[in-house]
Amino acid sequence: MIRPLPSLGLLDRVFRVLFPGVMFLLLNGCSSVSYYRQLASGQLQLLRAREPVCEVIADPTRDQKLRAHLAQSQKARTFASQQLRLPDNQSYRLYADIGRPYVVWNVFVTPEFSLTPQNHCFPIAGCVAYRGYYSQSAARGEAALQRLQGMDVSIGGVEAYSTLGWFNDPILNSMMGWGDERLATLIFHELAHQRMYVKDDTEFNESFATFVEQEGTRQWRAFRNLPPDNNAQARQRDQFIELVLDTRSRLEKLYAQPLPAEQMRQRKAAEFERLRGEYRQMRDRQWAGDKRYDAWINAPMNNARLLPFGLYDQWVPAFVALFNQAGGDWLKFYAAVETLGALPLEERKTALKALSGSASAHQPKNQ
């Protein structure tokens, strides 16, 4: 049974009671008061902006396109719980207009000659490979400080995130520029984080959620009697990601060599130029000149810009194999994922590598 959303007044009181204790825990981790203050105020702003989706849909004074988009989202939300066995709560049955195109801006940081991210650790979420800001200007300020220290830095806007079940997460206005199916896939992805989350292992968490998103979308299309999605955009995305991951691998080998800084810098730049060249060849020869990734590839390049690709895709083949081993049964699959998540980090990586290399890790079974 879904619990009713508490009133905003109650929510504010609870937040005020909990906040001093949370700040005490966070500040004991030697982090700045200002950073956590903006996290708390940004989250509170989001919570206050929420309203039930059903009320927005029923309100004739609201934008008709918004109402229709939200109505379709709720069909996918019901499918997520009933068919994908994802959490059945108020998350994504609420809507919030926060008045900006992104909910947060993530700042990724690496050393100049390393692909190891600068991690940030939190009491609940554990360690992640970025730092989030509710203000774009604050993210830019942090990025500037890191660059002054000689670090590679990248800023990425984020349309949605999960509070891992601590709050009922809303559909945001930042998510509404997508089509109905893309919005559904995001709901599947974020609910997957509520279903399973391992502290201090971003690659595991994001790859798991990406698999649930992809397999969930396949089943969502089948549920609506639509053909499999074999469109060119999906193939191009996969090919582009493969190019970037190949570049990451070459850079990792480069950075392991004992080279002088200037020589390392030149060879690093050459690898990025190789990436651009390979991309343009693929674009012109295989994609009929489709330029959807031109803006990304032509922007200034550094290690930090490559980080999100490995984080979100590294272990997807392992979860495909695990889903096949579970016979396509979501509950058995989640139980197997929980078993993996309980392993020590190195044992978990060994198991994931074995799954990725197994013969069954190619295509999910048709259900």
Short mmCIF file of C-alpha atoms in Angstrom, two decimals, residues 10-363:
data_model
loop_
_atom_site.label_atom_id
_atom_site.label_comp_id
_atom_site.label_asym_id
_atom_site.label_seq_id
_atom_site.Cartn_x
_atom_site.Cartn_y
_atom_site.Cartn_z
CA LEU A 10 5.52 18.23 8.41
CA LEU A 11 8.28 17.71 5.88
CA ASP A 12 9.90 21.01 6.83
CA ARG A 13 9.73 20.18 10.54
CA VAL A 14 11.28 16.76 10.03
CA PHE A 15 14.00 18.24 7.84
CA ARG A 16 14.82 20.90 10.45
CA VAL A 17 15.03 18.28 13.22
CA LEU A 18 17.29 15.98 11.23
CA PHE A 19 19.50 18.60 9.61
CA PRO A 20 21.70 19.54 12.63
CA GLY A 21 22.55 15.87 13.24
CA VAL A 22 23.28 15.25 9.59
CA MET A 23 25.50 18.33 9.44
CA PHE A 24 27.41 17.08 12.48
CA LEU A 25 28.14 13.78 10.76
CA LEU A 26 29.12 15.46 7.52
CA LEU A 27 31.34 18.09 9.06
CA ASN A 28 33.18 15.43 11.02
CA GLY A 29 34.33 14.29 7.59
CA CYS A 30 36.29 17.56 7.26
CA SER A 31 34.05 18.98 4.52
CA SER A 32 33.02 22.60 4.22
CA VAL A 33 29.90 23.97 5.85
CA SER A 34 28.98 25.95 2.73
CA TYR A 35 29.01 22.89 0.46
CA TYR A 36 26.66 20.87 2.66
CA ARG A 37 24.48 23.90 3.29
CA GLN A 38 23.82 24.17 -0.45
CA LEU A 39 23.10 20.43 -0.62
CA ALA A 40 20.53 20.72 2.17
CA SER A 41 18.87 23.86 0.81
CA GLY A 42 18.77 22.46 -2.73
CA GLN A 43 17.17 19.21 -1.61
CA LEU A 44 14.65 21.09 0.52
CA GLN A 45 13.71 23.33 -2.42
CA LEU A 46 13.07 20.23 -4.51
CA LEU A 47 10.94 18.59 -1.80
CA ARG A 48 8.85 21.73 -1.35
CA ALA A 49 8.16 21.97 -5.10
CA ARG A 50 6.57 18.51 -5.31
CA GLU A 51 2.91 17.97 -6.12
CA PRO A 52 1.01 14.76 -6.99
CA VAL A 53 1.12 13.96 -10.69
CA CYS A 54 -2.57 13.03 -10.63
CA GLU A 55 -3.44 16.58 -9.54
CA VAL A 56 -1.38 18.12 -12.36
CA ILE A 57 -3.02 15.83 -14.91
CA ALA A 58 -6.50 16.70 -13.60
CA ASP A 59 -5.91 20.47 -13.63
CA PRO A 60 -7.27 21.97 -16.91
CA THR A 61 -5.32 25.19 -16.31
CA ARG A 62 -1.98 23.40 -16.64
CA ASP A 63 -0.16 23.01 -19.94
CA GLN A 64 -1.86 20.30 -22.01
CA LYS A 65 1.42 18.92 -23.35
CA LEU A 66 2.76 18.59 -19.80
CA ARG A 67 -0.41 16.82 -18.65
CA ALA A 68 -0.30 14.35 -21.55
CA HIS A 69 3.41 13.64 -21.00
CA LEU A 70 2.85 13.01 -17.29
CA ALA A 71 -0.13 10.75 -18.03
CA GLN A 72 2.06 8.54 -20.20
CA SER A 73 4.80 8.53 -17.54
CA GLN A 74 2.42 7.03 -15.01
CA LYS A 75 1.76 4.03 -17.23
CA ALA A 76 5.49 3.34 -17.27
CA ARG A 77 5.66 3.96 -13.52
CA THR A 78 3.00 1.29 -12.88
CA PHE A 79 4.80 -1.11 -15.24
CA ALA A 80 8.05 -0.56 -13.32
CA SER A 81 6.57 -1.86 -10.08
CA GLN A 82 4.23 -4.51 -11.44
CA GLN A 83 6.46 -6.04 -14.14
CA LEU A 84 10.05 -5.03 -13.34
CA ARG A 85 9.46 -5.48 -9.59
CA LEU A 86 10.96 -2.10 -8.78
CA PRO A 87 9.93 -0.22 -5.60
CA ASP A 88 6.22 0.60 -5.28
CA ASN A 89 6.22 3.96 -3.54
CA GLN A 90 5.42 7.61 -4.33
CA SER A 91 8.64 8.22 -6.25
CA TYR A 92 7.88 9.47 -9.78
CA ARG A 93 4.20 9.75 -8.90
CA LEU A 94 5.01 13.35 -7.96
CA TYR A 95 6.02 16.32 -10.13
CA ALA A 96 8.25 19.31 -9.35
CA ASP A 97 9.08 22.36 -11.44
CA ILE A 98 12.39 23.71 -10.09
CA GLY A 99 12.68 26.43 -12.72
CA ARG A 100 16.01 25.41 -14.27
CA PRO A 101 17.17 22.97 -16.97
CA TYR A 102 19.21 20.73 -14.64
CA VAL A 103 18.61 19.70 -11.06
CA VAL A 104 22.34 19.55 -10.24
CA TRP A 105 25.68 20.07 -11.96
CA ASN A 106 28.29 17.39 -11.25
CA VAL A 107 31.97 18.30 -11.16
CA PHE A 108 34.35 15.50 -12.18
CA VAL A 109 38.05 15.85 -11.33
CA THR A 110 41.13 13.77 -12.16
CA PRO A 111 44.88 14.37 -12.02
CA GLU A 112 46.45 15.50 -15.29
CA PHE A 113 47.96 12.08 -15.97
CA SER A 114 45.44 9.71 -14.44
CA LEU A 115 41.90 8.48 -15.04
CA THR A 116 41.37 7.88 -11.33
CA PRO A 117 38.59 10.25 -10.24
CA GLN A 118 38.73 12.48 -7.21
CA ASN A 119 36.21 10.70 -4.99
CA HIS A 120 33.93 12.33 -2.42
CA CYS A 121 32.45 10.36 0.45
CA PHE A 122 29.09 10.82 2.18
CA PRO A 123 27.57 9.02 5.18
CA ILE A 124 24.58 7.62 3.25
CA ALA A 125 25.61 7.36 -0.39
CA GLY A 126 29.21 6.36 0.25
CA CYS A 127 31.97 7.48 -2.10
CA VAL A 128 31.18 8.76 -5.59
CA ALA A 129 33.36 10.04 -8.42
CA TYR A 130 31.96 13.57 -8.55
CA ARG A 131 30.65 16.44 -6.44
CA GLY A 132 27.18 17.82 -7.10
CA TYR A 133 26.03 21.43 -6.95
CA TYR A 134 22.49 22.81 -7.18
CA SER A 135 23.91 26.03 -8.63
CA GLN A 136 25.74 26.12 -11.95
CA SER A 137 27.81 29.09 -10.82
CA ALA A 138 28.92 27.19 -7.70
CA ALA A 139 29.94 24.23 -9.87
CA ARG A 140 31.94 26.54 -12.13
CA GLY A 141 33.63 28.07 -9.10
CA GLU A 142 34.69 24.65 -7.82
CA ALA A 143 35.92 23.69 -11.29
CA ALA A 144 38.02 26.86 -11.50
CA LEU A 145 39.66 26.12 -8.15
CA GLN A 146 40.52 22.59 -9.24
CA ARG A 147 42.02 23.81 -12.52
CA LEU A 148 44.26 26.20 -10.60
CA GLN A 149 45.66 23.13 -8.86
CA GLY A 150 46.52 21.54 -12.22
CA MET A 151 43.64 19.07 -12.29
CA ASP A 152 41.56 17.94 -15.25
CA VAL A 153 37.96 19.05 -14.69
CA SER A 154 34.58 18.53 -16.37
CA ILE A 155 31.10 19.82 -15.47
CA GLY A 156 27.98 17.89 -16.46
CA GLY A 157 24.36 18.93 -15.98
CA VAL A 158 22.09 16.23 -14.53
CA GLU A 159 18.36 16.08 -15.25
CA ALA A 160 17.51 13.70 -12.38
CA TYR A 161 18.98 11.76 -9.48
CA SER A 162 17.84 9.27 -6.87
CA THR A 163 17.80 9.85 -3.10
CA LEU A 164 17.95 6.05 -2.75
CA GLY A 165 14.51 5.88 -1.16
CA TRP A 166 15.18 8.41 1.61
CA PHE A 167 12.62 10.71 -0.04
CA ASN A 168 9.90 10.23 -2.63
CA ASP A 169 11.68 11.48 -5.75
CA PRO A 170 9.60 13.51 -8.21
CA ILE A 171 9.52 13.74 -11.97
CA LEU A 172 11.25 17.06 -12.63
CA ASN A 173 10.65 19.70 -15.27
CA SER A 174 14.27 19.03 -16.32
CA MET A 175 13.12 15.58 -17.48
CA MET A 176 10.19 16.80 -19.56
CA GLY A 177 12.07 17.67 -22.75
CA TRP A 178 12.39 13.99 -23.61
CA GLY A 179 9.90 11.75 -25.37
CA ASP A 180 7.61 9.40 -23.48
CA GLU A 181 9.92 6.41 -23.85
CA ARG A 182 13.06 8.24 -22.75
CA LEU A 183 11.25 9.46 -19.66
CA ALA A 184 10.17 5.89 -18.93
CA THR A 185 13.76 4.65 -19.21
CA LEU A 186 14.94 7.26 -16.73
CA ILE A 187 12.24 6.21 -14.25
CA PHE A 188 13.43 2.60 -14.58
CA HIS A 189 17.06 3.69 -14.05
CA GLU A 190 16.43 5.80 -10.98
CA LEU A 191 14.10 3.26 -9.34
CA ALA A 192 16.82 0.65 -9.85
CA HIS A 193 19.05 2.73 -7.56
CA GLN A 194 16.35 2.50 -4.91
CA ARG A 195 16.15 -1.26 -5.43
CA MET A 196 19.88 -1.89 -5.03
CA TYR A 197 22.79 0.36 -4.08
CA VAL A 198 26.29 -0.56 -2.89
CA LYS A 199 28.28 2.07 -1.06
CA ASP A 200 31.59 3.11 -2.59
CA ASP A 201 31.12 1.33 -5.94
CA THR A 202 29.84 3.78 -8.56
CA GLU A 203 30.66 1.48 -11.49
CA PHE A 204 28.59 -1.36 -10.01
CA ASN A 205 25.62 0.86 -9.16
CA GLU A 206 25.46 2.70 -12.46
CA SER A 207 26.01 -0.40 -14.59
CA PHE A 208 23.25 -2.21 -12.69
CA ALA A 209 20.83 0.68 -13.15
CA THR A 210 21.77 0.99 -16.83
CA PHE A 211 21.04 -2.70 -17.39
CA VAL A 212 17.65 -2.39 -15.64
CA GLU A 213 16.93 0.65 -17.82
CA GLN A 214 17.84 -1.17 -21.03
CA GLU A 215 16.11 -4.48 -20.30
CA GLY A 216 13.16 -2.66 -18.75
CA THR A 217 12.76 -0.59 -21.91
CA ARG A 218 12.88 -3.73 -24.08
CA GLN A 219 10.12 -5.31 -21.98
CA TRP A 220 8.14 -2.05 -21.89
CA ARG A 221 8.11 -1.96 -25.68
CA ALA A 222 7.06 -5.62 -25.87
CA PHE A 223 4.30 -4.96 -23.32
CA ARG A 224 2.89 -2.30 -25.66
CA ASN A 225 3.26 -4.61 -28.69
CA LEU A 226 5.96 -2.42 -30.20
CA PRO A 227 8.88 -3.88 -32.18
CA PRO A 228 12.37 -3.96 -30.63
CA ASP A 229 14.16 -0.64 -30.76
CA ASN A 230 16.82 -1.10 -33.43
CA ASN A 231 17.07 2.53 -34.43
CA ALA A 232 20.25 4.10 -35.72
CA GLN A 233 20.59 6.45 -32.75
CA ALA A 234 21.00 3.56 -30.31
CA ARG A 235 23.64 1.91 -32.51
CA GLN A 236 25.47 5.19 -32.93
CA ARG A 237 25.45 5.76 -29.18
CA ASP A 238 26.94 2.31 -28.55
CA GLN A 239 29.61 2.81 -31.20
CA PHE A 240 30.50 6.23 -29.81
CA ILE A 241 30.80 4.87 -26.27
CA GLU A 242 33.08 2.11 -27.54
CA LEU A 243 35.35 4.71 -29.14
CA VAL A 244 35.59 6.64 -25.88
CA LEU A 245 36.25 3.50 -23.81
CA ASP A 246 39.01 2.45 -26.24
CA THR A 247 40.59 5.87 -25.72
CA ARG A 248 40.38 5.42 -21.96
CA SER A 249 42.21 2.09 -22.25
CA ARG A 250 45.01 3.60 -24.32
CA LEU A 251 45.38 6.50 -21.90
CA GLU A 252 45.59 4.16 -18.91
CA LYS A 253 48.48 2.34 -20.59
CA LEU A 254 50.12 5.66 -21.43
CA TYR A 255 49.89 6.99 -17.89
CA ALA A 256 51.52 3.83 -16.53
CA GLN A 257 54.73 4.66 -18.41
CA PRO A 258 57.61 6.55 -16.72
CA LEU A 259 57.69 9.49 -19.15
CA PRO A 260 58.69 13.13 -18.57
CA ALA A 261 55.70 15.42 -18.02
CA GLU A 262 56.01 17.31 -21.30
CA GLN A 263 56.29 14.14 -23.36
CA MET A 264 53.33 12.64 -21.47
CA ARG A 265 51.34 15.80 -22.18
CA GLN A 266 52.08 15.61 -25.91
CA ARG A 267 51.12 11.95 -26.16
CA LYS A 268 47.97 12.58 -24.17
CA ALA A 269 46.97 15.31 -26.64
CA ALA A 270 47.72 12.92 -29.51
CA GLU A 271 45.34 10.33 -28.07
CA PHE A 272 42.54 12.87 -27.95
CA GLU A 273 43.24 13.85 -31.55
CA ARG A 274 43.12 10.16 -32.48
CA LEU A 275 39.70 9.91 -30.82
CA ARG A 276 38.47 12.88 -32.85
CA GLY A 277 39.84 11.45 -36.06
CA GLU A 278 38.30 8.00 -35.50
CA TYR A 279 35.00 9.61 -34.63
CA ARG A 280 34.92 11.66 -37.82
CA GLN A 281 35.73 8.63 -39.95
CA MET A 282 32.92 6.66 -38.33
CA ARG A 283 30.51 9.60 -38.63
CA ASP A 284 31.19 10.13 -42.32
CA ARG A 285 31.50 6.50 -43.43
CA GLN A 286 28.93 4.75 -41.24
CA TRP A 287 26.50 7.42 -40.03
CA ALA A 288 25.92 9.30 -43.28
CA GLY A 289 27.41 12.44 -41.75
CA ASP A 290 25.14 12.53 -38.67
CA LYS A 291 26.71 15.19 -36.43
CA ARG A 292 24.91 14.54 -33.14
CA TYR A 293 28.19 14.09 -31.22
CA ASP A 294 30.17 16.85 -32.94
CA ALA A 295 29.70 19.38 -30.15
CA TRP A 296 31.02 16.94 -27.56
CA ILE A 297 33.98 15.74 -29.61
CA ASN A 298 35.06 19.26 -30.65
CA ALA A 299 34.99 20.73 -27.13
CA PRO A 300 38.23 20.94 -25.09
CA MET A 301 39.16 17.40 -24.06
CA ASN A 302 40.63 16.04 -20.84
CA ASN A 303 40.56 12.96 -18.61
CA ALA A 304 37.60 14.11 -16.54
CA ARG A 305 35.33 14.33 -19.59
CA LEU A 306 35.82 10.59 -20.17
CA LEU A 307 34.85 9.52 -16.64
CA PRO A 308 31.05 9.16 -16.97
CA PHE A 309 31.38 6.69 -19.85
CA GLY A 310 33.22 4.05 -17.86
CA LEU A 311 31.08 4.65 -14.79
CA TYR A 312 27.79 3.92 -16.52
CA ASP A 313 28.68 1.09 -18.89
CA GLN A 314 31.56 -0.99 -17.57
CA TRP A 315 29.64 -3.92 -16.05
CA VAL A 316 26.47 -3.95 -18.16
CA PRO A 317 27.48 -7.23 -19.92
CA ALA A 318 27.92 -8.86 -16.50
CA PHE A 319 24.37 -7.96 -15.51
CA VAL A 320 23.06 -9.21 -18.86
CA ALA A 321 24.70 -12.57 -18.09
CA LEU A 322 23.32 -12.59 -14.55
CA PHE A 323 19.80 -11.86 -15.82
CA ASN A 324 20.09 -14.75 -18.26
CA GLN A 325 21.30 -17.05 -15.49
CA ALA A 326 18.21 -16.05 -13.48
CA GLY A 327 16.03 -17.12 -16.40
CA GLY A 328 14.73 -13.60 -16.85
CA ASP A 329 13.10 -13.68 -13.40
CA TRP A 330 13.48 -10.20 -11.91
CA LEU A 331 13.28 -11.28 -8.26
CA LYS A 332 15.88 -14.01 -8.73
CA PHE A 333 18.03 -11.52 -10.61
CA TYR A 334 17.82 -8.94 -7.82
CA ALA A 335 18.70 -11.62 -5.27
CA ALA A 336 21.78 -12.52 -7.29
CA VAL A 337 22.73 -8.84 -7.57
CA GLU A 338 22.41 -8.47 -3.80
CA THR A 339 24.72 -11.46 -3.34
CA LEU A 340 27.27 -9.81 -5.63
CA GLY A 341 26.92 -6.51 -3.84
CA ALA A 342 27.67 -8.13 -0.49
CA LEU A 343 31.06 -9.40 -1.66
CA PRO A 344 34.27 -7.53 -0.79
CA LEU A 345 35.19 -5.12 -3.57
CA GLU A 346 37.96 -7.17 -5.20
CA GLU A 347 35.92 -10.40 -5.08
CA ARG A 348 32.99 -8.50 -6.59
CA LYS A 349 35.13 -7.22 -9.47
CA THR A 350 36.49 -10.71 -10.10
CA ALA A 351 32.96 -12.11 -10.26
CA LEU A 352 31.83 -9.32 -12.59
CA LYS A 353 34.77 -9.92 -14.92
CA ALA A 354 33.90 -13.62 -15.07
CA LEU A 355 30.28 -12.81 -15.86
CA SER A 356 31.28 -10.30 -18.53
CA GLY A 357 33.38 -12.91 -20.27
CA SER A 358 30.83 -15.71 -20.13
CA ALA A 359 29.29 -17.01 -23.33
CA SER A 360 25.80 -16.00 -22.21
CA ALA A 361 26.69 -12.32 -21.81
CA HIS A 362 25.57 -11.17 -25.24
CA GLN A 363 21.83 -10.81 -25.50
#
